[in-house]
CSV table of C-alpha atoms and ligand atoms in Angstrom, one decimal:
chain,number,residue,atom,x,y,z
N,11,UNK,CA,90.7,98.5,127.6
N,12,UNK,CA,88.0,100.4,127.7
N,13,UNK,CA,84.3,99.3,127.4
N,14,UNK,CA,83.7,101.9,124.4
N,15,UNK,CA,86.4,100.0,122.0
N,16,UNK,CA,84.8,98.6,119.1
N,17,UNK,CA,84.9,94.5,119.4
N,18,UNK,CA,87.0,94.1,116.0
N,19,UNK,CA,90.1,95.8,117.4
N,20,UNK,CA,90.0,94.4,121.0
N,21,UNK,CA,92.5,91.1,119.3
N,22,UNK,CA,94.7,93.5,117.6
N,23,UNK,CA,98.1,93.8,118.3
N,24,UNK,CA,100.0,97.0,116.7
N,25,UNK,CA,102.8,97.6,115.8
N,26,UNK,CA,105.6,97.6,118.3
N,27,UNK,CA,108.1,100.4,117.3
N,28,UNK,CA,111.8,100.2,117.8
N,29,UNK,CA,112.6,102.0,121.3
N,30,UNK,CA,112.8,105.9,121.0
N,31,UNK,CA,115.1,106.9,124.1
N,32,UNK,CA,114.1,110.5,124.7
N,33,UNK,CA,117.3,112.6,126.6
N,34,UNK,CA,119.2,109.1,127.7
N,35,UNK,CA,122.5,108.4,126.4
N,36,UNK,CA,122.0,105.9,124.2
N,37,UNK,CA,124.1,104.6,120.8
N,38,UNK,CA,120.8,104.2,118.6
N,39,UNK,CA,121.2,101.5,116.0
N,40,UNK,CA,118.0,100.3,116.4
N,41,UNK,CA,115.8,102.1,113.9
N,42,UNK,CA,117.7,102.5,110.7
N,43,UNK,CA,117.6,106.4,110.7
N,44,UNK,CA,120.4,108.4,109.2
N,45,UNK,CA,123.2,109.2,111.6
N,46,UNK,CA,124.0,112.0,109.8
N,47,UNK,CA,122.3,115.6,111.1
N,48,UNK,CA,120.1,117.1,107.9
N,49,UNK,CA,121.9,119.7,106.0
N,50,UNK,CA,121.3,123.1,107.0
N,51,UNK,CA,119.4,124.2,104.4
N,52,UNK,CA,117.0,121.6,105.0
N,53,UNK,CA,116.9,123.0,108.7
N,54,UNK,CA,116.3,126.6,107.6
N,55,UNK,CA,113.6,125.3,105.0
N,56,UNK,CA,111.7,124.1,107.8
N,57,UNK,CA,112.2,127.4,110.0
N,58,UNK,CA,111.1,129.8,107.7
N,59,UNK,CA,108.3,127.7,107.2
N,60,UNK,CA,107.2,127.7,110.6
N,61,UNK,CA,106.5,131.4,110.7
N,62,UNK,CA,103.3,130.2,108.5
N,63,UNK,CA,101.8,127.8,111.0
N,64,UNK,CA,99.2,129.5,111.5
N,65,UNK,CA,98.2,128.3,107.6
N,66,UNK,CA,97.0,124.9,106.6
N,67,UNK,CA,99.7,123.3,104.5
N,68,UNK,CA,98.9,122.6,100.2
N,69,UNK,CA,96.7,119.8,100.4
N,70,UNK,CA,98.0,119.2,97.1
N,71,UNK,CA,101.5,118.8,98.6
N,72,UNK,CA,102.8,120.5,95.5
N,73,UNK,CA,105.9,122.3,97.5
N,74,UNK,CA,106.9,118.9,97.7
N,75,UNK,CA,105.9,117.0,94.8
N,76,UNK,CA,107.3,118.9,91.7
N,77,UNK,CA,110.7,119.0,93.0
N,78,UNK,CA,110.2,115.1,94.0
N,79,UNK,CA,108.2,114.4,90.3
N,80,UNK,CA,111.1,116.4,88.8
N,81,UNK,CA,113.7,114.0,90.5
N,82,UNK,CA,112.1,110.9,90.3
N,83,UNK,CA,111.7,111.7,86.0
N,84,UNK,CA,107.7,111.2,86.3
N,85,UNK,CA,104.5,113.6,86.0
N,86,UNK,CA,103.3,115.4,88.9
N,87,UNK,CA,100.4,113.3,89.0
N,88,UNK,CA,102.5,110.0,88.9
N,89,UNK,CA,103.5,111.1,92.7
N,90,UNK,CA,101.6,110.8,96.0
N,91,UNK,CA,103.0,112.3,99.4
N,92,UNK,CA,102.0,111.4,102.7
N,93,UNK,CA,102.9,111.5,106.7
N,94,UNK,CA,105.9,109.0,106.5
N,95,UNK,CA,105.2,105.6,104.0
N,96,UNK,CA,103.7,103.9,106.7
N,97,UNK,CA,100.7,106.1,105.7
N,98,UNK,CA,101.2,105.2,101.9
N,99,UNK,CA,100.9,101.5,103.1
N,100,UNK,CA,98.0,102.1,105.2
N,101,UNK,CA,96.1,103.9,102.6
N,102,UNK,CA,96.9,100.6,100.5
N,103,UNK,CA,95.5,98.3,103.0
N,104,UNK,CA,92.6,100.2,103.4
N,105,UNK,CA,91.6,101.3,99.8
N,106,UNK,CA,93.7,98.3,97.5
N,107,UNK,CA,93.1,95.2,98.5
N,108,UNK,CA,89.9,94.1,98.1
N,109,UNK,CA,91.0,90.6,97.5
N,110,UNK,CA,93.4,90.4,100.4
N,111,UNK,CA,97.3,90.6,100.5
N,112,UNK,CA,100.2,88.4,100.2
N,113,UNK,CA,104.0,89.2,101.9
N,114,UNK,CA,106.3,87.4,103.2
N,115,UNK,CA,106.9,86.0,106.9
N,116,UNK,CA,110.0,87.7,107.3
N,117,UNK,CA,109.6,91.3,105.9
N,118,UNK,CA,108.3,94.9,107.0
N,119,UNK,CA,106.5,94.5,110.6
N,120,UNK,CA,103.7,96.8,109.9
N,121,UNK,CA,101.8,94.5,106.8
N,122,UNK,CA,100.3,92.2,108.8
N,123,UNK,CA,99.5,94.8,111.7
N,124,UNK,CA,97.3,97.1,108.6
N,125,UNK,CA,96.0,93.4,107.4
N,126,UNK,CA,94.3,92.7,110.9
N,127,UNK,CA,93.7,96.5,111.5
N,128,UNK,CA,91.5,96.8,107.8
N,129,UNK,CA,90.3,93.1,108.4
N,130,UNK,CA,91.8,92.4,104.5
N,131,UNK,CA,93.1,88.3,104.5
N,132,UNK,CA,96.6,88.1,104.9
N,133,UNK,CA,98.2,85.6,103.0
N,134,UNK,CA,101.9,85.1,104.1
N,135,UNK,CA,104.8,83.2,102.1
N,136,UNK,CA,107.8,82.0,104.2
N,137,UNK,CA,110.9,82.9,102.5
N,138,UNK,CA,112.9,79.9,101.0
N,139,UNK,CA,116.4,79.0,102.3
N,140,UNK,CA,118.9,82.1,103.7
N,141,UNK,CA,115.9,84.1,103.4
N,142,UNK,CA,115.1,84.0,99.2
N,143,UNK,CA,112.0,85.3,98.0
N,144,UNK,CA,111.1,83.3,94.8
N,145,UNK,CA,108.7,84.6,92.7
N,146,UNK,CA,107.1,82.1,91.9
N,147,UNK,CA,105.8,81.5,95.4
N,148,UNK,CA,103.6,84.3,95.2
N,149,UNK,CA,101.6,83.6,91.3
N,150,UNK,CA,98.3,81.2,93.0
N,151,UNK,CA,98.1,84.1,95.3
N,152,UNK,CA,94.5,86.5,95.4
N,153,UNK,CA,95.3,90.2,97.1
N,154,UNK,CA,97.9,93.3,96.3
N,155,UNK,CA,101.6,92.0,96.8
N,156,UNK,CA,103.8,93.7,99.1
N,157,UNK,CA,107.6,93.8,98.9
N,158,UNK,CA,109.9,95.6,100.7
N,159,UNK,CA,113.1,95.8,98.5
N,160,UNK,CA,115.5,95.5,100.1
N,161,UNK,CA,114.0,93.5,102.4
N,162,UNK,CA,113.8,94.3,106.3
N,163,UNK,CA,114.8,93.0,108.6
N,164,UNK,CA,117.1,91.0,106.0
N,165,UNK,CA,118.4,93.0,104.1
N,166,UNK,CA,118.7,91.2,101.1
N,167,UNK,CA,116.8,92.4,97.7
N,168,UNK,CA,115.4,90.9,94.3
N,169,UNK,CA,116.5,91.9,91.2
N,170,UNK,CA,114.9,94.4,88.6
N,171,UNK,CA,114.4,91.1,87.1
N,172,UNK,CA,112.8,89.3,89.4
N,173,UNK,CA,110.5,92.8,90.2
N,174,UNK,CA,109.7,92.3,86.8
N,175,UNK,CA,108.6,88.8,86.9
N,176,UNK,CA,106.6,89.5,89.7
N,177,UNK,CA,104.9,92.3,87.3
N,178,UNK,CA,104.1,89.7,84.7
N,179,UNK,CA,103.5,86.7,86.7
N,180,UNK,CA,101.0,88.8,88.8
N,181,UNK,CA,99.5,91.4,85.6
N,182,UNK,CA,95.8,91.6,87.6
N,183,UNK,CA,97.1,92.6,90.5
N,184,UNK,CA,98.7,95.5,92.2
N,185,UNK,CA,102.0,94.8,93.1
N,186,UNK,CA,103.3,97.4,95.6
N,187,UNK,CA,107.2,97.2,96.2
N,188,UNK,CA,108.2,99.1,99.6
N,189,UNK,CA,111.6,101.0,98.7
N,190,UNK,CA,112.3,102.2,101.9
N,191,UNK,CA,116.3,101.1,101.6
N,192,UNK,CA,117.0,101.3,97.7
N,193,UNK,CA,119.0,104.0,98.2
N,194,UNK,CA,121.5,102.1,100.1
N,195,UNK,CA,123.0,100.5,97.3
N,196,UNK,CA,120.3,98.5,94.7
N,197,UNK,CA,118.0,99.3,91.5
N,198,UNK,CA,114.4,100.8,92.0
N,199,UNK,CA,111.7,99.6,90.2
N,200,UNK,CA,110.7,102.8,89.1
N,201,UNK,CA,111.4,102.1,85.3
N,202,UNK,CA,109.1,99.3,85.3
N,203,UNK,CA,106.8,102.7,85.9
N,204,UNK,CA,107.3,102.7,81.9
N,205,UNK,CA,105.8,98.9,81.3
N,206,UNK,CA,103.5,97.9,84.1
N,207,UNK,CA,100.6,99.6,85.5
N,208,UNK,CA,99.8,97.3,88.2
N,209,UNK,CA,103.0,99.1,90.2
N,210,UNK,CA,103.6,100.9,93.1
N,211,UNK,CA,106.5,102.3,94.0
N,212,UNK,CA,107.1,103.5,97.7
N,213,UNK,CA,109.7,105.6,99.1
N,214,UNK,CA,110.1,107.0,102.7
N,215,UNK,CA,112.7,110.3,103.8
N,216,UNK,CA,112.9,108.4,107.1
N,217,UNK,CA,116.0,106.5,106.0
N,218,UNK,CA,118.4,107.8,103.2
N,219,UNK,CA,117.3,111.0,103.4
N,220,UNK,CA,117.8,112.0,107.2
N,221,UNK,CA,114.2,112.7,107.9
N,222,UNK,CA,112.2,110.0,109.8
N,223,UNK,CA,111.4,113.4,112.8
N,224,UNK,CA,109.8,115.3,109.7
N,225,UNK,CA,107.7,111.9,108.7
N,226,UNK,CA,107.5,112.0,104.8
N,227,UNK,CA,106.9,109.2,102.5
N,228,UNK,CA,105.7,108.8,98.6
N,229,UNK,CA,104.4,106.6,96.4
N,230,UNK,CA,104.8,106.7,92.6
N,231,UNK,CA,102.4,104.7,89.9
N,232,UNK,CA,100.2,105.5,87.1
N,233,UNK,CA,98.0,108.1,87.2
N,234,UNK,CA,94.8,106.0,87.8
N,235,UNK,CA,96.7,104.3,91.0
N,236,UNK,CA,97.4,108.0,92.6
N,237,UNK,CA,93.8,109.1,91.8
N,238,UNK,CA,92.8,106.7,94.4
N,239,UNK,CA,95.1,107.1,96.7
N,240,UNK,CA,94.2,110.9,96.4
N,241,UNK,CA,90.6,109.3,97.1
N,242,UNK,CA,91.6,107.7,100.2
N,243,UNK,CA,93.3,110.3,101.6
N,244,UNK,CA,90.7,113.1,101.1
N,245,UNK,CA,88.2,111.0,102.7
N,246,UNK,CA,90.6,110.9,105.8
N,247,UNK,CA,92.8,113.7,106.5
N,248,UNK,CA,93.6,115.9,103.5
N,249,UNK,CA,96.7,117.9,105.0
N,250,UNK,CA,98.4,114.9,106.0
N,251,UNK,CA,101.9,116.3,105.7
N,252,UNK,CA,102.8,119.3,107.4
N,253,UNK,CA,104.2,122.6,105.7
N,254,UNK,CA,107.8,121.9,107.9
N,255,UNK,CA,108.1,118.4,106.2
N,256,UNK,CA,106.9,119.3,102.7
N,257,UNK,CA,109.8,122.2,103.0
N,258,UNK,CA,112.1,120.3,104.3
N,259,UNK,CA,112.0,117.8,102.0
N,260,UNK,CA,111.7,119.4,98.8
N,261,UNK,CA,115.3,121.3,100.3
N,262,UNK,CA,116.8,117.6,100.5
N,263,UNK,CA,116.0,116.8,97.1
N,264,UNK,CA,117.6,120.2,95.9
N,265,UNK,CA,120.6,118.7,98.5
N,266,UNK,CA,120.9,115.5,96.8
N,267,UNK,CA,124.8,115.4,96.5
N,268,UNK,CA,125.0,115.9,100.8
N,269,UNK,CA,122.8,112.7,101.3
N,270,UNK,CA,124.3,110.8,98.8
N,271,UNK,CA,127.3,111.2,100.3
N,272,UNK,CA,126.2,110.8,103.6
N,273,UNK,CA,124.9,107.0,102.1
N,274,UNK,CA,128.3,106.9,100.5
N,275,UNK,CA,129.9,106.9,104.1
N,276,UNK,CA,126.9,104.4,105.7
N,277,UNK,CA,128.0,101.9,102.8
N,278,UNK,CA,131.4,102.2,103.9
N,279,UNK,CA,130.5,101.8,107.5
N,280,UNK,CA,128.5,98.8,106.8
N,281,UNK,CA,131.6,96.8,104.8
N,282,UNK,CA,133.4,97.4,107.9
N,283,UNK,CA,131.3,96.7,110.1
N,284,UNK,CA,130.2,93.3,108.4
N,285,UNK,CA,133.5,92.2,108.0
N,286,UNK,CA,134.5,92.8,112.0
N,287,UNK,CA,131.5,91.1,112.8
N,288,UNK,CA,132.3,88.0,110.4
N,289,UNK,CA,135.5,88.2,112.0
N,290,UNK,CA,134.3,87.8,115.4
N,291,UNK,CA,132.7,84.5,114.7
N,292,UNK,CA,129.1,86.0,113.6
N,293,UNK,CA,127.2,85.2,110.7
N,294,UNK,CA,124.3,86.8,108.2
N,295,UNK,CA,123.5,87.7,104.8
N,296,UNK,CA,125.2,90.4,102.5
N,297,UNK,CA,123.1,93.7,103.6
N,298,UNK,CA,122.3,96.0,101.3
N,299,UNK,CA,120.6,97.7,103.2
N,300,UNK,CA,121.7,100.3,106.4
N,301,UNK,CA,121.3,97.6,108.4
N,302,UNK,CA,123.0,94.4,109.3
N,303,UNK,CA,121.0,91.1,110.2
N,304,UNK,CA,123.4,89.0,112.1
N,305,UNK,CA,123.4,86.0,114.5
N,306,UNK,CA,125.9,84.4,116.7
N,307,UNK,CA,126.6,80.9,116.6
N,308,UNK,CA,126.7,80.5,120.6
N,309,UNK,CA,124.6,83.1,121.7
N,310,UNK,CA,121.3,83.8,122.0
N,311,UNK,CA,120.0,86.9,120.2
N,312,UNK,CA,117.7,88.0,123.3
N,313,UNK,CA,120.7,87.7,125.6
N,314,UNK,CA,122.8,89.5,123.1
N,315,UNK,CA,120.3,92.4,122.6
N,316,UNK,CA,119.8,92.5,126.3
N,317,UNK,CA,123.8,92.7,127.4
N,318,UNK,CA,124.0,95.3,124.7
N,319,UNK,CA,121.4,97.5,125.9
N,320,UNK,CA,123.2,97.2,129.9
N,321,UNK,CA,125.8,98.9,127.7
N,322,UNK,CA,123.7,101.6,126.5
N,323,UNK,CA,123.5,100.2,123.0
N,324,UNK,CA,120.3,100.2,121.4
N,325,UNK,CA,119.9,97.2,118.3
N,326,UNK,CA,116.7,95.5,117.2
N,327,UNK,CA,116.1,92.0,118.1
N,328,UNK,CA,112.2,90.1,117.1
N,329,UNK,CA,110.9,87.7,119.1
N,330,UNK,CA,109.8,85.8,115.9
N,331,UNK,CA,110.5,82.1,114.7
N,332,UNK,CA,113.1,81.5,112.4
N,333,UNK,CA,115.1,85.1,113.6
N,334,UNK,CA,115.4,84.8,117.4
N,335,UNK,CA,118.9,84.9,117.6
N,336,UNK,CA,119.4,87.1,114.9
N,337,UNK,CA,119.9,91.1,115.5
N,338,UNK,CA,119.2,93.8,113.3
N,339,UNK,CA,121.8,96.1,113.7
N,340,UNK,CA,121.7,100.1,112.2
N,341,UNK,CA,124.7,101.0,110.3
N,342,UNK,CA,125.7,104.4,112.5
N,343,UNK,CA,128.7,106.2,112.3
N,344,UNK,CA,132.1,104.2,112.7
N,345,UNK,CA,132.4,105.5,116.2
N,346,UNK,CA,128.9,104.0,117.5
N,347,UNK,CA,130.6,100.9,115.5
N,348,UNK,CA,133.3,101.0,117.0
N,349,UNK,CA,131.6,101.3,120.2
N,350,UNK,CA,129.1,98.6,118.9
N,351,UNK,CA,132.2,96.4,118.1
N,352,UNK,CA,133.9,96.9,121.2
N,353,UNK,CA,130.6,95.8,123.1
N,354,UNK,CA,130.4,92.9,121.5
N,355,UNK,CA,133.5,91.6,121.7
N,356,UNK,CA,133.9,92.3,125.4
N,357,UNK,CA,130.3,89.7,125.6
N,358,UNK,CA,131.2,87.3,123.3
N,359,UNK,CA,134.6,86.7,125.1
N,360,UNK,CA,132.5,86.4,128.4
N,361,UNK,CA,130.0,83.6,127.1
N,362,UNK,CA,130.0,79.8,127.5
N,363,UNK,CA,130.8,78.7,123.8
N,364,UNK,CA,127.8,75.9,123.7
N,365,UNK,CA,126.5,76.1,120.1
N,366,UNK,CA,122.7,77.0,119.8
N,367,UNK,CA,120.3,74.6,117.9
I,203,LIG,C1,111.1,102.2,107.8
I,203,LIG,C2,110.0,101.6,107.4
I,203,LIG,C3,109.0,102.4,106.4
I,203,LIG,C4,108.7,103.5,107.1
I,203,LIG,O1,108.9,104.7,106.8
I,203,LIG,P1,108.0,105.6,107.3
I,203,LIG,O2,108.4,106.2,105.9
I,203,LIG,O3,109.0,106.4,108.3
I,203,LIG,O4,107.0,105.5,107.5
I,203,LIG,C5,108.6,101.6,105.4
I,203,LIG,N1,109.0,100.2,104.8
I,203,LIG,C6,109.8,99.8,105.3
I,203,LIG,C7,110.2,98.4,104.9
I,203,LIG,C8,110.6,100.1,106.0
I,203,LIG,O5,111.8,99.7,106.8
């Protein structure tokens, strides 16, 4: 730390992203990327756009937002694009949380980091038994609600009826529904935008659209809320999404069928892998996302994580109360999951069989 750093940032604990091994031969199941390559038309669109790199990108992000609005069935005034959905979330914490923010104890790790970075009071609401979220736990709290749905790292989702209860019970509070994993098998809250002006749906192209490296996220909300997001963005970085990424996003939307197929494969693999893990003694919730959240009754999470790592398989382990013995495992290709299962089989066999606390 230099002596120039602002005092308010000296205590900050930055977000720790999953490891991104560069050039090492690892099976990467730690950051929930799509295991399938982009459609060739997406690569082609980005390449073509690179020829105009001397020119700024469209600050309105229209090359992407026009097709996105059409795809979602919304007006162009109801959508916003950002450098990953992390940037949308950052803008929310920065400008749309004047009374604070409320979110679960076990949810996306960036919420508490942004709260602290933007000096927003955080109300942390513990998930109930079995990682369930109860809308009534949020009623008395001031501030903007952040709900990851499906939730990470648990892989569990609220039904749209529960989201509607949250919106109704908190009519004077903004409810941000972070739908990073919605396309792997749950219903979106988007139709509720017609009825509720306190809803913001946040989406990303990093997971279900295979564009994690492009950094593309979006928000959908009332035209007024979208204006607010633009007010924040145009006071920070008007060219927040680069032109290759805008073109790649539009091209991906034009290949929606291809991505639907990729997701169908992931969902199929998820089911098969979940069953094999259960047969091996692992336990965990039934995931509706592109990852599994599991623990072994006899082997500490850290041990599993390290053993897998030494076998060149990366998964996510969180050194956090309640989930220290869990692993979050991204659903990869069938071959990747076979390698994972073989490694776990080996690890489990070599372990003493004393149950964990
Ligand atoms: C991955 C993830 C994000 C961030 O995605 P980017 O668009 O890559 O910034 C946001 N929310 C949740 C719950 C996620 O898992």
